[in-house]
Short mmCIF file of C-alpha atoms and ligand atoms in Angstrom, two decimals:
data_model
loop_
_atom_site.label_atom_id
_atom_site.label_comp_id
_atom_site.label_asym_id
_atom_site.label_seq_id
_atom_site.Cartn_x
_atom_site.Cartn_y
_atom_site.Cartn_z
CA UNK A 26 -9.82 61.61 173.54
CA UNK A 27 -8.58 63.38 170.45
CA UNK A 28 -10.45 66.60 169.53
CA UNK A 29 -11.22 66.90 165.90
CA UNK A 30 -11.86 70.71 165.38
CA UNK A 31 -13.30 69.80 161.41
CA UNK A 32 -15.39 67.56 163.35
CA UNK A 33 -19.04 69.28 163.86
CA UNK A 34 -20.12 66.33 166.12
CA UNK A 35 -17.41 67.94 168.51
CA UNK A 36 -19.56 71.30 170.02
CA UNK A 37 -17.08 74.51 170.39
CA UNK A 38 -17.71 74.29 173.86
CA UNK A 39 -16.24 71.07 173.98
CA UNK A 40 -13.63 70.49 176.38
CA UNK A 41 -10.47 71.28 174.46
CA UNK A 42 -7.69 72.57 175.90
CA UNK A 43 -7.14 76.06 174.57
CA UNK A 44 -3.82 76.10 174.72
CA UNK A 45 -2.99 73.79 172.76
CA UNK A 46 -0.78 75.65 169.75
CA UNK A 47 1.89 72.90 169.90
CA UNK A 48 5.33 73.94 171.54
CA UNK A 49 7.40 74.93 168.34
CA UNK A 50 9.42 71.73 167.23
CA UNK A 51 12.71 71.42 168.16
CA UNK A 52 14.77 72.60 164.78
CA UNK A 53 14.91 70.02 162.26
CA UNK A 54 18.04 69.03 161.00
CA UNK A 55 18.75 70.19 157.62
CA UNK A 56 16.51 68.15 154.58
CA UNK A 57 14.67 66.38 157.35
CA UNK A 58 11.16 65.50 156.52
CA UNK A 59 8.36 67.42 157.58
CA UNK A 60 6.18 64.45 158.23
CA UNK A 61 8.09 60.85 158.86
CA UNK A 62 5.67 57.64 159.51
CA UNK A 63 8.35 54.92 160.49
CA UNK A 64 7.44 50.72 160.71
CA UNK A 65 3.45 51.67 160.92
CA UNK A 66 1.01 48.76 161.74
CA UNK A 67 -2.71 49.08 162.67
CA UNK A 68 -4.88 46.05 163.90
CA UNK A 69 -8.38 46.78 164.88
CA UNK A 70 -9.47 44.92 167.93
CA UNK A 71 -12.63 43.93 165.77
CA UNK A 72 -11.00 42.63 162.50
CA UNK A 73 -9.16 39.84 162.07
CA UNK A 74 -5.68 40.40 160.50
CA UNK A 75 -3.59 43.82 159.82
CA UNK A 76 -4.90 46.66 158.21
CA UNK A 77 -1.68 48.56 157.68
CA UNK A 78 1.37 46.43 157.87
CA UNK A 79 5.30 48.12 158.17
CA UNK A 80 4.48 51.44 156.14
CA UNK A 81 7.66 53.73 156.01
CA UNK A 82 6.81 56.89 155.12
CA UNK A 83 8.62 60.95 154.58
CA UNK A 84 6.90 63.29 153.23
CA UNK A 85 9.56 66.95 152.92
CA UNK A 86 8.26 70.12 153.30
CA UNK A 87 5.83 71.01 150.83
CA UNK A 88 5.46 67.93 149.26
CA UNK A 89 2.15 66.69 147.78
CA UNK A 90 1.97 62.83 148.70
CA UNK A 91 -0.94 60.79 147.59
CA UNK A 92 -2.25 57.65 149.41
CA UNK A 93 -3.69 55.51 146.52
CA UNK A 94 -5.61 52.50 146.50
CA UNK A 95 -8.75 50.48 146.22
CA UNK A 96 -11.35 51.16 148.54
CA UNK A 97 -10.46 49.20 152.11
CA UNK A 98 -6.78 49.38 151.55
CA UNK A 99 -6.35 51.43 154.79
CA UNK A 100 -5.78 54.68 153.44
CA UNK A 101 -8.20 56.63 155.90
CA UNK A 102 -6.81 54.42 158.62
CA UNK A 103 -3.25 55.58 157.94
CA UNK A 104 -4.55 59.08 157.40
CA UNK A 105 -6.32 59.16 160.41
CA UNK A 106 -3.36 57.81 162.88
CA UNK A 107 -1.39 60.85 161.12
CA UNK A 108 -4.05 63.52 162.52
CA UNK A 109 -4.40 61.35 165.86
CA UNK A 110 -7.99 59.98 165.71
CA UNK A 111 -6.45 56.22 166.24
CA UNK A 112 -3.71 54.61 168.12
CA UNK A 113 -1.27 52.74 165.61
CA UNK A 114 -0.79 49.22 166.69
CA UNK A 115 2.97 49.52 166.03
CA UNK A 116 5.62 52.39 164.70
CA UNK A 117 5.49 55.58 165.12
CA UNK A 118 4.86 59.04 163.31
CA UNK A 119 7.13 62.18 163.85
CA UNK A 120 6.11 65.74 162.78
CA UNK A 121 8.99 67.93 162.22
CA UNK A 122 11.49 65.52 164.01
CA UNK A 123 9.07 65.55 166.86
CA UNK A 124 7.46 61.91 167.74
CA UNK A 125 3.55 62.40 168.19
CA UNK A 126 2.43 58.86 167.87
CA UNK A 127 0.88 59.62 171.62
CA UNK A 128 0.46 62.96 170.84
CA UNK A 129 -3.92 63.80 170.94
CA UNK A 130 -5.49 65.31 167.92
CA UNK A 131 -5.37 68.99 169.40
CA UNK A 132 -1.89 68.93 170.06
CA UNK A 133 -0.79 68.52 166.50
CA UNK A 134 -0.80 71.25 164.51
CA UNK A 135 -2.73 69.13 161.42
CA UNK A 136 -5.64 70.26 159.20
CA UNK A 137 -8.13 67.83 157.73
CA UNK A 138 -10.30 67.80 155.13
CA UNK A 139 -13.11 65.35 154.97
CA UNK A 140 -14.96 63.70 151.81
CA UNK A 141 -18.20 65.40 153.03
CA UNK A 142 -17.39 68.84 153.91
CA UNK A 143 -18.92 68.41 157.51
CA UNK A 144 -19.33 72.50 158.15
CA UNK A 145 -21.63 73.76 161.03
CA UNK A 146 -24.82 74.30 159.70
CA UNK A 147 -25.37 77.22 162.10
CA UNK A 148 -22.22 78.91 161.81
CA UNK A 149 -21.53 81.42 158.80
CA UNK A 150 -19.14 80.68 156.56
CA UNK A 151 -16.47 83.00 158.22
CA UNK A 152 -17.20 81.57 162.02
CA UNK A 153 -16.77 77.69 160.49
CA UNK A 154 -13.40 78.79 159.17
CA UNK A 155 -12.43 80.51 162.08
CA UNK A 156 -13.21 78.16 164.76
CA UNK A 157 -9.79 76.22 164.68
CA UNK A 158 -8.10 80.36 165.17
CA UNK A 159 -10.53 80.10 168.51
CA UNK A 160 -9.57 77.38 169.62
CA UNK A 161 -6.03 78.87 169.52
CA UNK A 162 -6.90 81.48 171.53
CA UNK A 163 -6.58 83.82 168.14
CA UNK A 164 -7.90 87.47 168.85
CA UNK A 165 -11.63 88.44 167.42
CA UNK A 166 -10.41 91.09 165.07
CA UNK A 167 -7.36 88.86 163.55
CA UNK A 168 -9.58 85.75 163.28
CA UNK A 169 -11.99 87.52 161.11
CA UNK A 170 -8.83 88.64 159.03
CA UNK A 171 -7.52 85.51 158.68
CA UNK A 172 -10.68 83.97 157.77
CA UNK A 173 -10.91 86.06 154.69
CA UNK A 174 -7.92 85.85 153.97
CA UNK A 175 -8.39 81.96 153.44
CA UNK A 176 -11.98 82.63 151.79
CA UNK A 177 -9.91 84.71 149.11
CA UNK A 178 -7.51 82.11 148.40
CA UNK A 179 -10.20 79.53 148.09
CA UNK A 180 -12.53 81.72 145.73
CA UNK A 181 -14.82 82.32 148.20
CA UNK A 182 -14.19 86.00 149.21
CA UNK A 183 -17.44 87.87 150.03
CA UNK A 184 -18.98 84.78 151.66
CA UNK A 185 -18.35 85.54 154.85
CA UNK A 186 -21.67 85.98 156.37
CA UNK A 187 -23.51 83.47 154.12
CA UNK A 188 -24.17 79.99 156.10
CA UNK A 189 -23.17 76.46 154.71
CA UNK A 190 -26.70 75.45 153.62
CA UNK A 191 -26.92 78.32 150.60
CA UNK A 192 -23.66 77.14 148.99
CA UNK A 193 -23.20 74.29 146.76
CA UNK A 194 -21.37 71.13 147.53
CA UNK A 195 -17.88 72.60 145.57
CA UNK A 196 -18.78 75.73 147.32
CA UNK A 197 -18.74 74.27 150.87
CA UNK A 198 -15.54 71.64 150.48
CA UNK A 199 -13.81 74.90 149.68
CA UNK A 200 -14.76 76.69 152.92
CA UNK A 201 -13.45 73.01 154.56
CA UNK A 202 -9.78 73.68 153.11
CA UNK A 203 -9.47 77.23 154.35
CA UNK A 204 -10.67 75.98 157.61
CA UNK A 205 -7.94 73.36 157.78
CA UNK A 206 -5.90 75.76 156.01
CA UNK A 207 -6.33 78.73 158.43
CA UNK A 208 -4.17 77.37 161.32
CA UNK A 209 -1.39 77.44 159.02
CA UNK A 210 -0.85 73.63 159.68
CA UNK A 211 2.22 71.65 159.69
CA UNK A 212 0.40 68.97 158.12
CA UNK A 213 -2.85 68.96 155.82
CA UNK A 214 -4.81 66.07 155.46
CA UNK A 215 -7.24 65.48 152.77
CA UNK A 216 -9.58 61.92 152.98
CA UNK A 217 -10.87 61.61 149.60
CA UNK A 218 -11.82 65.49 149.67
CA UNK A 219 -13.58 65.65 145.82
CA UNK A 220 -15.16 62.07 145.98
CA UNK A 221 -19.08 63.47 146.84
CA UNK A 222 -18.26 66.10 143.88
CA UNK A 223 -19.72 65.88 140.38
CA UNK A 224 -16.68 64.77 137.61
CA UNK A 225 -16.10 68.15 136.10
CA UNK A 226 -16.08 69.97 139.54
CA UNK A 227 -13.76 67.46 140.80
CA UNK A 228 -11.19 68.39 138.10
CA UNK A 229 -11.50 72.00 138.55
CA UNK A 230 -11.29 71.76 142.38
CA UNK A 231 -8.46 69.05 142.24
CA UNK A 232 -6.34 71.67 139.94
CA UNK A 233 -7.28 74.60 142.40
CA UNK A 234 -6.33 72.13 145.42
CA UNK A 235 -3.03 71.82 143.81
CA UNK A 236 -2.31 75.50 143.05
CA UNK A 237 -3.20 76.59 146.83
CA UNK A 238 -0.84 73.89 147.91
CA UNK A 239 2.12 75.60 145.79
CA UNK A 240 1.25 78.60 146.78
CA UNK A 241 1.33 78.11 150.33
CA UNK A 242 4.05 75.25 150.53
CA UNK A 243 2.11 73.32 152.97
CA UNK A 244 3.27 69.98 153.09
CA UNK A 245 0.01 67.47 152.05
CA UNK A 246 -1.09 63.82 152.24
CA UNK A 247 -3.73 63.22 149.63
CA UNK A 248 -5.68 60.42 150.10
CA UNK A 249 -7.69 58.88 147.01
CA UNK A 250 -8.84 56.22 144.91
CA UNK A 251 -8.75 58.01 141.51
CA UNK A 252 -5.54 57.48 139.98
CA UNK A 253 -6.15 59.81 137.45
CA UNK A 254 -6.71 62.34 140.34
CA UNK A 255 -3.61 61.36 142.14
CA UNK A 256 -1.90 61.41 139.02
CA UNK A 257 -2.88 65.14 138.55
CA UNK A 258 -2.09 66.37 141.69
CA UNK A 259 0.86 64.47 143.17
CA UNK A 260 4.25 65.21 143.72
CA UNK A 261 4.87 61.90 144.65
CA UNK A 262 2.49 59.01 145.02
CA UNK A 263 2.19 55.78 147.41
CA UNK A 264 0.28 53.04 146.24
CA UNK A 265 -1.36 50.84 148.69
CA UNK A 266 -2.59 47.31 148.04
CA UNK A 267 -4.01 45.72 151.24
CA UNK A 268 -2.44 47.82 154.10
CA UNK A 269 1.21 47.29 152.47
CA UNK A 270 2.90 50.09 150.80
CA UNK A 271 2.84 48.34 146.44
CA UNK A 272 5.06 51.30 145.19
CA UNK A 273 6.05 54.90 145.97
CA UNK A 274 7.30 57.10 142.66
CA UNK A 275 5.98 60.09 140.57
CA UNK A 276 3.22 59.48 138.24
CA UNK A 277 5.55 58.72 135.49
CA UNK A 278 7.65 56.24 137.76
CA UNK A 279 4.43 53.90 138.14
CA UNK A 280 3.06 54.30 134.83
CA UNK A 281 6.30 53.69 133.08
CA UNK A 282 7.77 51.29 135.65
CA UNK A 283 5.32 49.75 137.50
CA UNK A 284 6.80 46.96 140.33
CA UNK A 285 3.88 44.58 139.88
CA UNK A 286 0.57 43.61 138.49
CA UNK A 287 -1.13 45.45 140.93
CA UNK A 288 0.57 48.97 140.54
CA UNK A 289 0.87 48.57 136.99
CA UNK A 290 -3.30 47.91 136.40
CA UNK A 291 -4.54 50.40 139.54
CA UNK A 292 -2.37 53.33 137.40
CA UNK A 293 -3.53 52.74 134.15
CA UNK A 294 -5.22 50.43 131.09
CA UNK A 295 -3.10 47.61 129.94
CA UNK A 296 -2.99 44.88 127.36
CA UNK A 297 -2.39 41.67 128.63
CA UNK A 298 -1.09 38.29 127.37
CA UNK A 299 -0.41 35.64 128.92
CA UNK A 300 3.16 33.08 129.43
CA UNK A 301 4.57 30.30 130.86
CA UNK A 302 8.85 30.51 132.29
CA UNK A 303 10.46 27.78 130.30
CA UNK A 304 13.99 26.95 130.09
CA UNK A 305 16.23 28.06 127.14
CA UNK A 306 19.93 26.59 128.08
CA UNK A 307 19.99 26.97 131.70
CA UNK A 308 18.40 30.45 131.15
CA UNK A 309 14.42 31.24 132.06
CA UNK A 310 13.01 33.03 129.74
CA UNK A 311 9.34 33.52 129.06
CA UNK A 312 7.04 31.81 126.43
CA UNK A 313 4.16 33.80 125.02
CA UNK A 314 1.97 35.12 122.40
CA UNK A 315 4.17 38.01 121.78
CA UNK A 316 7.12 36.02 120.57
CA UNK A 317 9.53 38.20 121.87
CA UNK A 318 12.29 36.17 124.07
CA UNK A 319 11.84 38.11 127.54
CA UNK A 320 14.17 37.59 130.72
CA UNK A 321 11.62 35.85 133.64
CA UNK A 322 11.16 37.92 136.28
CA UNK A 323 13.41 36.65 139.67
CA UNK A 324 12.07 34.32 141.82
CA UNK A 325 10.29 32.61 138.92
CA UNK A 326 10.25 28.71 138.42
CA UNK A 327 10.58 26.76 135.06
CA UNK A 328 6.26 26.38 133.94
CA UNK A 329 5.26 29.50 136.11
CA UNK A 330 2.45 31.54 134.30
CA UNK A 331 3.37 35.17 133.74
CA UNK A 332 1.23 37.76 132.41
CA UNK A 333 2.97 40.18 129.93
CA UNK A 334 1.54 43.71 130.57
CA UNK A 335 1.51 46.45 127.60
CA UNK A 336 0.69 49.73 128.26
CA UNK A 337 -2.07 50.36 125.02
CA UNK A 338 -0.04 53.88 124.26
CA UNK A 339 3.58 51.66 124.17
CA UNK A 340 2.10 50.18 120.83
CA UNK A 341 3.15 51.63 117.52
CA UNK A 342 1.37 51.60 114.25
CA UNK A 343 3.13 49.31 111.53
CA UNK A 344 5.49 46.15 111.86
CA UNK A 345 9.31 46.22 112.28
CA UNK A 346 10.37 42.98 114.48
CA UNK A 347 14.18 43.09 115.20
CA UNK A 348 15.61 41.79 118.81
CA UNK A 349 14.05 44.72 120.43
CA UNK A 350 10.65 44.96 119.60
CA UNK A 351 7.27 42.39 118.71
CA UNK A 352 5.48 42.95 116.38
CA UNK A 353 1.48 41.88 116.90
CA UNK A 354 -1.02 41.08 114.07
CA UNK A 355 -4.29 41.22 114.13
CA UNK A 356 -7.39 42.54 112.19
CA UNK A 357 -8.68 45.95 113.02
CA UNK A 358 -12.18 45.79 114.47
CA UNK A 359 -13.11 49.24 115.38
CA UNK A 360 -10.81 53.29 115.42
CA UNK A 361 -12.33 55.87 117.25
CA UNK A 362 -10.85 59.26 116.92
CA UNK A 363 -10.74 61.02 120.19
CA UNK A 364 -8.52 64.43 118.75
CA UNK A 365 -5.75 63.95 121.18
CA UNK A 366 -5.36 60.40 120.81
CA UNK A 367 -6.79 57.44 118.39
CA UNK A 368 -8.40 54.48 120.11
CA UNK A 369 -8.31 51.23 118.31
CA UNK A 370 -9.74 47.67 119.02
CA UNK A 371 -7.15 44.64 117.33
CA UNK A 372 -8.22 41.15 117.44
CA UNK A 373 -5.66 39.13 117.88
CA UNK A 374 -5.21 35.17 117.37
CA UNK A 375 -3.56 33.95 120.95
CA UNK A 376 -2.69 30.51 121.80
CA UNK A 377 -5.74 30.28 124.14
CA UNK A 378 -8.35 32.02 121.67
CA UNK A 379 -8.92 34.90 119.84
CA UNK A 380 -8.61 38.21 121.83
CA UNK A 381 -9.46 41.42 121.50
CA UNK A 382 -6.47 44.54 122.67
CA UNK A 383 -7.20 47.72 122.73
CA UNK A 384 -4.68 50.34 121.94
CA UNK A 385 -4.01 53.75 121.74
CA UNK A 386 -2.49 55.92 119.00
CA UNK A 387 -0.80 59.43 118.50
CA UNK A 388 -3.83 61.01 116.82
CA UNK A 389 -2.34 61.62 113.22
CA UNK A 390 -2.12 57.61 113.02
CA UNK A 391 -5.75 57.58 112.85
CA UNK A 392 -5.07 58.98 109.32
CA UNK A 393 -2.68 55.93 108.25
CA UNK A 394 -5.16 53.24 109.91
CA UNK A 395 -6.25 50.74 107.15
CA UNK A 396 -10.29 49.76 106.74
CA UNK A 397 -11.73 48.29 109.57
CA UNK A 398 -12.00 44.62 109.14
CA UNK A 399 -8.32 44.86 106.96
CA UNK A 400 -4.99 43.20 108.68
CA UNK A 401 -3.33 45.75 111.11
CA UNK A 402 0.08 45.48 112.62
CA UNK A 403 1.66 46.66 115.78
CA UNK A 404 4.91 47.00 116.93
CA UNK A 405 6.08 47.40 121.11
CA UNK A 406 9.54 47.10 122.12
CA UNK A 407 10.70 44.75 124.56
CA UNK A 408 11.70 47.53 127.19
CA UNK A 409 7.66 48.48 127.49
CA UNK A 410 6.59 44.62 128.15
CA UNK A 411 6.29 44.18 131.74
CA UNK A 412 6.21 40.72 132.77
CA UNK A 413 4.98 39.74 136.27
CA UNK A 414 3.94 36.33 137.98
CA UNK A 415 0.53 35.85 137.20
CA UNK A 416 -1.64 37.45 139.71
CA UNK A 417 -3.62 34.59 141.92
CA UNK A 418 -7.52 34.78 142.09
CA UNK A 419 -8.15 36.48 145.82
P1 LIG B 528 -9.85 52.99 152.84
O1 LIG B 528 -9.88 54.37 153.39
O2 LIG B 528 -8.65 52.68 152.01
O3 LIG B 528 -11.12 52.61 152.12
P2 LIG B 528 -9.98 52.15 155.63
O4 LIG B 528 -8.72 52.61 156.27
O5 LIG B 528 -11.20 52.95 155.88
O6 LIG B 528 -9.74 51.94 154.08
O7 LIG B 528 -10.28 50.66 156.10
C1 LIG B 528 -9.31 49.63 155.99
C2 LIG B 528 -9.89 48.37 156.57
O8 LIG B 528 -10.07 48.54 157.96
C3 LIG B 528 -11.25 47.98 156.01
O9 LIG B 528 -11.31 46.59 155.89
C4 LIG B 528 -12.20 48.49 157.05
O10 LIG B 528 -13.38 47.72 157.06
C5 LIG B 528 -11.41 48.31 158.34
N1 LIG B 528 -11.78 49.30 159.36
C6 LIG B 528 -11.73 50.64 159.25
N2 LIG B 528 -12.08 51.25 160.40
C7 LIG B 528 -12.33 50.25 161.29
C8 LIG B 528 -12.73 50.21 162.67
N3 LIG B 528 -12.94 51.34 163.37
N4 LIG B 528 -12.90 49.00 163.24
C9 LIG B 528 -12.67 47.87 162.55
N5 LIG B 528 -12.30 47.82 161.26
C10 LIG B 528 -12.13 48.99 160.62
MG1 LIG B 529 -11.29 55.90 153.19
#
């Protein structure tokens, strides 16, 4: 059985082979990843159907990757077959060239973070970030060093001798990191690490997350359902939808070119319309409100619905139709003015009814807005429509 040392259900006595500092990797060729999850699949005997189907994977040294998706996507599942809790059904995962599908928990030189920060309650805060140093057979005096060393880097120097239950929630998911991040790990692994956290803690401790990470180098899965949080953090990020890897890109590669409905409204707000394929001289092209004579996407037939997909910051104040662009008309309903940005509700006559779109503005548009009820026109250039097949009701 795999030995999780972040696990306090596992007692310090348990029986954990001591020696288990991995055997130093055979060198890596040059650019190799650090962490390489090849043709991945996970069925649990007790579910019908896959929960991670052929996930390809490398993460390089010192990358920051995010798992993203909704919740029951399979994120913790594929997180948790990297540290070595579960069996994969299929594929394998390799840690600096080395193959450890088979390899048990304590023989990988991981650290984990959990969502709740699962410290022992009797321990001080030094011993609970030490305890992965014992296991290694670490000496007293250079455990104790190390410990505060971490504790520094976390904020938390000075708390050495306090126990879990007099810090605060931020406090103790803190302690968790340097205690995955004492071992010096190969790997770290963080499940959802903020998600038990108030919203303003969560920013501050995503941002400090992200600076230890740099500082250290330490090559980091992510795993979240907050794309605004893996947005912040990532270096790269790997969008799940239903145990199949949707899209892997930087933040900016899946806002700005999202590969389907799915990535494109799990990373941000969009305005939608909808359209039909039709045929224009042998061509298919798409029919909608917009106007705007768009290529179909591929594997599209002739009276397939499409939606169109905006995203509400691609829309610019005023009307300039060419060949390019679509311009949208509407009557202004409501402007807020958030300082770095203008909201605005449109209503808009579409074919199917009147809808309402809301959009966002460089701030200094506010200024230019006309009253609200008055006719308001916007323009968005073909390039930031995004047409997809129409999403079918699950
Ligand atoms: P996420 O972390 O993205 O929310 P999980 O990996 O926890 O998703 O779960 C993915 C799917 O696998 C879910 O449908 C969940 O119910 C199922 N699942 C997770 N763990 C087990 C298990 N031990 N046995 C059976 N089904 C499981
Ligand atoms: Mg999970």
């Amino acid at each position: 059985m795999a030995i999780d040392v972040n696990d306090p259900a596992v007692a310090p006595t348990a029986t954990t082979d001591p020696t288990s500092r991995p055997a130093v990797a055979a060198a890596a060729e040059p650019g190799a990843a650090r962490l390489r999850i090849e043709g991945l699949t996970k069925t649990y005997v007790e579910k019908d159907g896959p929960v991670l189907t052929g996930i390809d994977l490398a993460v390089a040294e010192g990358e920051l990757v995010s798992l993203l998706g909704p919740s029951g996507c399979g994120k913790s599942t594929l997180l948790r077959i990297v540290a070595g809790f579960i069996d994969p059904s299929g594929g394998s995962v390799a840690i600096d060239g080395r193959d450890v599908t088979t390899v048990p928990t304590h023989r990988r030189n991981v650290g984990i973070v959990h969502q709740s920060h699962a410290l022992w309650p009797h321990l001080t805060v030094a011993e609970n970030v030490a305890f992965g140093l014992e296991m290694r057979r670490v000496k007293r005096d250079e455990r104790a060093r190390r410990a505060s060393e971490m504790l520094e880097l976390v904020g938390l120097g000075g708390y050495e001798r306090r126990v879990p239950g007099e810090l605060s929630g931020g406090q103790q998911q803190r302690v968790s990191l340097a205690r995955a991040l004492v071992i010096e790990p190969d790997v770290l692994l963080l499940d959802e690490p903020l998600s038990s956290l108030d919203a303003n803690l969560r920013v501050y401790l995503r941002d400090e997350i992200r600076r230890i990470q740099r500082d250290l180098g330490v090559t980091t899965i992510f795993v979240t359902h907050d794309r605004e949080e893996a947005m912040a953090v990532s270096d790269r990020i790997v969008v799940l939808d239903g145990g199949r890897i949707a899209q892997t890109g930087s933040a900016v590669d899946l806002y700005r070119t999202p590969v389907s409905h799915f990535v494109m409204s799990f990373t941000g707000a969009t305005v939608e319309f909808s359209g039909t394929v039709a045929d224009d001289r042998g061509r298919r092209v798409v029919h909608s409100d917009l106007g705007l004579p768009c290529p179909a996407p591929s594997g599209l037939a002739v009276g397939d619905d499409v939606t169109l997909c905006i995203r509400p910051d691609d829309f610019v104040l005023g009307g300039s139709a060419g060949d390019e662009a679509a311009v949208v008309r509407g009557r202004l309903v409501d402007a807020a003015f958030l300082g770095t940005s203008a909201e605005i509700r449109v209503a808009i006559d579409a074919a199917d009814g009147p809808t309402d779109v809301l959009v966002r503005l460089p701030a200094r548009q506010h200024e230019r807005l006309p009253d609200v009820g008055a006719p308001i026109e916007l323009t968005v250039e073909r390039d930031h429509v995004h047409v997809f097949a129409t999403p079918t009701a699950a």
